[in-house]
């Protein structure tokens, strides 16, 4: 069965610090990979996605993620976080034959100004 | 011009009651979903409909019944509500194999 593991439950950073959130997935076939963000009290928004091609994908708000197939990983990065990045971050995977997303348990990012 | 909308946004009810949550999308997508986010913020798929036909039905109590009157609507009806049903329920839609767009969520509190 597909599963997604997010290593960091809660990350606390100061503004301008660099961010890397880990995500590993378990799936035997070709996958689509996603990072979603949920700001406090809001719905999920897509940050970025990987379907195929260049394994380094860039998303909104300066976020990027790198797909490393050999490590089954899709880590999220941002070189310099802002207070407004405080949110829940969810990694998700979908097998190409499937439709529903399988989510990780999320990482809470708290950025202090 | 809301893409995926849900009503109500908040729902507080007592155990044993029956309630419904409505979802509508104006994106022309063929597939709609219901996800449940528990108190630990873990998101899990409940149902998926493609063109009004059920295609995913995860291990969900049969007190939960999705209904899709047309491909733009996917409603969730819950019978005999229990305390453990308290959660945030998200509707989403997509074309098959493409990005899913999520609604604002419905926070259900069962007392």
CSV table of C-alpha atoms in Angstrom, one decimal:
chain,number,residue,atom,x,y,z
A,1,UNK,CA,0.0,0.0,0.0
A,2,UNK,CA,1.1,3.5,-0.7
A,3,UNK,CA,2.3,5.6,2.3
A,4,UNK,CA,3.9,8.9,2.9
A,5,UNK,CA,6.3,9.8,5.7
A,6,UNK,CA,7.1,13.3,6.8
A,7,UNK,CA,10.0,13.3,9.2
A,8,UNK,CA,9.5,16.6,10.9
A,9,UNK,CA,6.4,17.0,13.0
A,10,UNK,CA,7.1,20.6,14.1
A,11,UNK,CA,9.8,22.9,12.8
A,12,UNK,CA,10.6,26.3,14.4
A,13,UNK,CA,12.7,28.8,12.5
A,14,UNK,CA,13.6,32.4,12.6
A,15,UNK,CA,12.9,34.6,9.7
A,16,UNK,CA,15.5,34.4,6.9
A,17,UNK,CA,16.5,30.9,8.0
A,18,UNK,CA,16.6,28.2,5.4
A,19,UNK,CA,14.0,25.4,5.3
A,20,UNK,CA,14.0,21.8,4.3
A,21,UNK,CA,11.1,19.5,5.1
A,22,UNK,CA,11.6,15.8,4.4
A,23,UNK,CA,9.1,13.6,2.6
A,24,UNK,CA,9.6,9.9,1.7
A,25,UNK,CA,7.0,7.8,0.0
A,26,UNK,CA,6.4,4.1,-0.4
A,27,UNK,CA,5.1,3.0,-3.8
A,28,UNK,CA,6.3,0.6,-6.4
A,29,UNK,CA,5.3,2.3,-9.5
A,30,UNK,CA,5.4,5.7,-11.2
A,31,UNK,CA,4.1,8.5,-8.9
A,32,UNK,CA,2.9,12.0,-9.0
A,33,UNK,CA,4.1,14.0,-6.0
A,34,UNK,CA,2.7,17.2,-4.4
A,35,UNK,CA,3.3,19.6,-1.6
A,36,UNK,CA,0.3,21.4,-0.3
A,37,UNK,CA,0.2,24.2,2.3
A,38,UNK,CA,-2.6,25.0,4.8
A,39,UNK,CA,-2.4,28.5,6.3
A,40,UNK,CA,-4.1,28.8,9.7
A,41,UNK,CA,-7.9,28.5,9.2
A,42,UNK,CA,-7.6,28.1,5.5
A,43,UNK,CA,-8.0,25.4,3.0
A,44,UNK,CA,-5.2,23.4,1.3
A,45,UNK,CA,-3.4,25.2,-1.5
A,46,UNK,CA,-1.0,23.6,-4.0
A,47,UNK,CA,2.6,24.7,-3.5
A,48,UNK,CA,4.2,22.6,-6.2
A,49,UNK,CA,3.9,19.3,-8.0
A,50,UNK,CA,6.1,16.8,-9.8
A,51,UNK,CA,4.7,14.6,-12.6
A,52,UNK,CA,7.7,14.0,-14.8
A,53,UNK,CA,10.8,15.7,-16.3
A,54,UNK,CA,13.2,17.9,-14.4
A,55,UNK,CA,13.3,16.5,-10.8
A,56,UNK,CA,13.8,20.0,-9.4
A,57,UNK,CA,10.5,21.7,-9.4
A,58,UNK,CA,9.7,25.3,-8.5
A,59,UNK,CA,6.5,26.3,-6.9
A,60,UNK,CA,4.8,29.4,-5.6
A,61,UNK,CA,6.3,31.8,-2.9
A,62,UNK,CA,9.9,30.7,-3.5
A,63,UNK,CA,9.4,27.1,-2.6
A,64,UNK,CA,11.1,24.3,-4.5
A,65,UNK,CA,11.3,20.5,-4.2
A,66,UNK,CA,13.6,17.8,-5.5
A,67,UNK,CA,12.4,14.4,-6.5
A,68,UNK,CA,15.1,11.8,-5.9
A,69,UNK,CA,13.8,8.5,-7.3
A,70,UNK,CA,16.5,6.3,-5.8
A,71,UNK,CA,15.7,7.6,-2.3
A,72,UNK,CA,11.9,7.8,-2.8
A,73,UNK,CA,12.1,11.3,-1.6
A,74,UNK,CA,10.5,14.7,-2.4
A,75,UNK,CA,11.9,17.2,0.0
A,76,UNK,CA,10.6,20.7,0.2
A,77,UNK,CA,13.1,23.7,0.4
A,78,UNK,CA,13.0,27.4,0.7
A,79,UNK,CA,16.3,29.4,1.1
A,80,UNK,CA,14.8,32.1,3.3
A,81,UNK,CA,11.6,31.8,5.2
A,82,UNK,CA,9.2,34.6,6.2
A,83,UNK,CA,6.8,34.9,9.1
A,84,UNK,CA,4.0,34.5,6.6
A,85,UNK,CA,5.2,31.0,5.8
A,86,UNK,CA,3.9,29.8,9.2
A,87,UNK,CA,1.5,27.0,8.2
A,88,UNK,CA,1.0,23.2,7.9
A,89,UNK,CA,2.8,21.6,5.1
A,90,UNK,CA,1.6,18.3,3.6
A,91,UNK,CA,3.4,16.0,1.2
A,92,UNK,CA,1.2,13.8,-0.9
A,93,UNK,CA,1.6,11.1,-3.5
A,94,UNK,CA,-0.6,9.6,-6.1
A,95,UNK,CA,0.1,6.5,-8.1
A,96,UNK,CA,-0.5,7.2,-11.8
A,97,UNK,CA,-3.1,4.6,-12.0
A,98,UNK,CA,-5.0,6.1,-9.0
A,99,UNK,CA,-6.9,9.2,-8.3
A,100,UNK,CA,-6.9,9.9,-4.6
A,101,UNK,CA,-4.0,11.6,-2.9
A,102,UNK,CA,-2.2,9.8,0.0
A,103,UNK,CA,-1.1,12.4,2.5
A,104,UNK,CA,1.7,12.5,5.0
A,105,UNK,CA,0.9,13.5,8.5
A,106,UNK,CA,2.0,17.1,7.9
A,107,UNK,CA,4.7,19.3,9.3
A,108,UNK,CA,3.8,22.4,11.3
A,109,UNK,CA,6.2,25.3,10.4
A,110,UNK,CA,6.4,28.2,12.9
A,111,UNK,CA,8.4,31.2,11.8
A,112,UNK,CA,9.3,33.8,14.4
A,113,UNK,CA,9.9,37.4,13.3
B,1,UNK,CA,-15.9,32.8,-8.8
B,2,UNK,CA,-15.1,30.3,-6.0
B,3,UNK,CA,-13.7,27.1,-7.6
B,4,UNK,CA,-14.7,24.5,-4.9
B,5,UNK,CA,-17.3,25.6,-2.3
B,6,UNK,CA,-18.7,23.8,0.7
B,7,UNK,CA,-21.6,24.5,3.0
B,8,UNK,CA,-21.8,24.9,5.8
B,9,UNK,CA,-18.4,26.1,7.0
B,10,UNK,CA,-19.1,25.1,10.6
B,11,UNK,CA,-21.5,22.5,11.8
B,12,UNK,CA,-22.2,21.8,15.5
B,13,UNK,CA,-24.6,19.0,16.3
B,14,UNK,CA,-25.4,16.4,18.9
B,15,UNK,CA,-24.7,12.7,18.9
B,16,UNK,CA,-27.2,10.7,17.1
B,17,UNK,CA,-28.3,13.4,14.7
B,18,UNK,CA,-28.1,13.1,10.9
B,19,UNK,CA,-26.4,15.9,8.9
B,20,UNK,CA,-25.3,16.7,5.4
B,21,UNK,CA,-22.4,18.7,3.9
B,22,UNK,CA,-22.7,20.0,0.4
B,23,UNK,CA,-19.9,20.6,-2.1
B,24,UNK,CA,-20.0,22.2,-5.5
B,25,UNK,CA,-17.3,22.9,-8.1
B,26,UNK,CA,-17.5,25.2,-11.0
B,27,UNK,CA,-14.2,24.0,-12.7
B,28,UNK,CA,-15.9,21.5,-15.0
B,29,UNK,CA,-13.9,18.6,-13.4
B,30,UNK,CA,-15.1,15.0,-13.8
B,31,UNK,CA,-13.8,13.7,-10.4
B,32,UNK,CA,-14.7,14.8,-6.9
B,33,UNK,CA,-13.5,13.7,-3.5
B,34,UNK,CA,-14.2,13.8,0.2
B,35,UNK,CA,-11.3,13.9,2.6
B,36,UNK,CA,-11.4,13.8,6.4
B,37,UNK,CA,-8.8,15.8,8.5
B,38,UNK,CA,-8.7,14.6,12.1
B,39,UNK,CA,-7.7,16.5,15.2
B,40,UNK,CA,-4.1,15.7,14.5
B,41,UNK,CA,-4.5,17.3,11.0
B,42,UNK,CA,-4.0,13.9,9.3
B,43,UNK,CA,-5.8,13.9,5.9
B,44,UNK,CA,-7.4,10.8,4.6
B,45,UNK,CA,-9.4,10.0,1.5
B,46,UNK,CA,-13.0,8.9,2.2
B,47,UNK,CA,-14.7,8.8,-1.2
B,48,UNK,CA,-14.1,9.6,-4.8
B,49,UNK,CA,-16.6,10.0,-7.6
B,50,UNK,CA,-16.0,10.2,-11.3
B,51,UNK,CA,-18.9,11.5,-13.4
B,52,UNK,CA,-21.4,10.7,-10.6
B,53,UNK,CA,-20.1,7.2,-10.2
B,54,UNK,CA,-18.4,6.0,-7.0
B,55,UNK,CA,-14.8,4.9,-7.7
B,56,UNK,CA,-13.2,4.9,-4.3
B,57,UNK,CA,-14.8,4.0,-1.0
B,58,UNK,CA,-12.2,3.7,1.7
B,59,UNK,CA,-12.9,2.0,5.0
B,60,UNK,CA,-15.5,4.4,6.1
B,61,UNK,CA,-18.5,3.5,8.3
B,62,UNK,CA,-21.7,3.0,6.3
B,63,UNK,CA,-23.2,5.8,8.3
B,64,UNK,CA,-21.4,8.0,5.7
B,65,UNK,CA,-23.1,8.1,2.4
B,66,UNK,CA,-21.9,10.3,-0.5
B,67,UNK,CA,-24.4,11.4,-3.1
B,68,UNK,CA,-23.6,13.0,-6.5
B,69,UNK,CA,-26.7,14.5,-8.2
B,70,UNK,CA,-24.5,15.7,-11.1
B,71,UNK,CA,-20.8,15.9,-11.8
B,72,UNK,CA,-20.6,19.4,-10.3
B,73,UNK,CA,-21.9,18.4,-6.9
B,74,UNK,CA,-20.9,15.8,-4.3
B,75,UNK,CA,-22.7,15.8,-1.0
B,76,UNK,CA,-21.9,13.9,2.1
B,77,UNK,CA,-24.6,12.6,4.4
B,78,UNK,CA,-23.8,11.3,7.8
B,79,UNK,CA,-26.3,9.3,9.9
B,80,UNK,CA,-26.3,8.8,13.6
B,81,UNK,CA,-23.4,11.1,14.3
B,82,UNK,CA,-20.7,10.0,16.8
B,83,UNK,CA,-18.2,12.0,18.8
B,84,UNK,CA,-15.4,10.5,16.7
B,85,UNK,CA,-16.9,12.0,13.6
B,86,UNK,CA,-15.7,15.4,14.7
B,87,UNK,CA,-13.2,16.6,12.1
B,88,UNK,CA,-12.7,18.9,9.2
B,89,UNK,CA,-14.2,17.5,6.0
B,90,UNK,CA,-12.7,18.7,2.7
B,91,UNK,CA,-14.1,18.4,-0.7
B,92,UNK,CA,-11.8,18.4,-3.7
B,93,UNK,CA,-12.1,18.1,-7.4
B,94,UNK,CA,-9.9,17.4,-10.4
B,95,UNK,CA,-9.7,16.1,-13.9
B,96,UNK,CA,-8.3,12.5,-13.7
B,97,UNK,CA,-4.6,12.4,-13.1
B,98,UNK,CA,-4.3,16.2,-12.7
B,99,UNK,CA,-4.0,18.5,-9.7
B,100,UNK,CA,-6.8,18.5,-7.1
B,101,UNK,CA,-8.3,21.7,-5.9
B,102,UNK,CA,-9.7,21.8,-2.4
B,103,UNK,CA,-12.7,23.5,-0.9
B,104,UNK,CA,-12.5,25.6,2.3
B,105,UNK,CA,-13.5,22.7,4.6
B,106,UNK,CA,-16.4,22.1,6.9
B,107,UNK,CA,-15.6,21.9,10.6
B,108,UNK,CA,-17.9,19.3,12.1
B,109,UNK,CA,-18.2,19.2,15.9
B,110,UNK,CA,-20.3,16.5,17.5
B,111,UNK,CA,-21.2,17.1,21.2
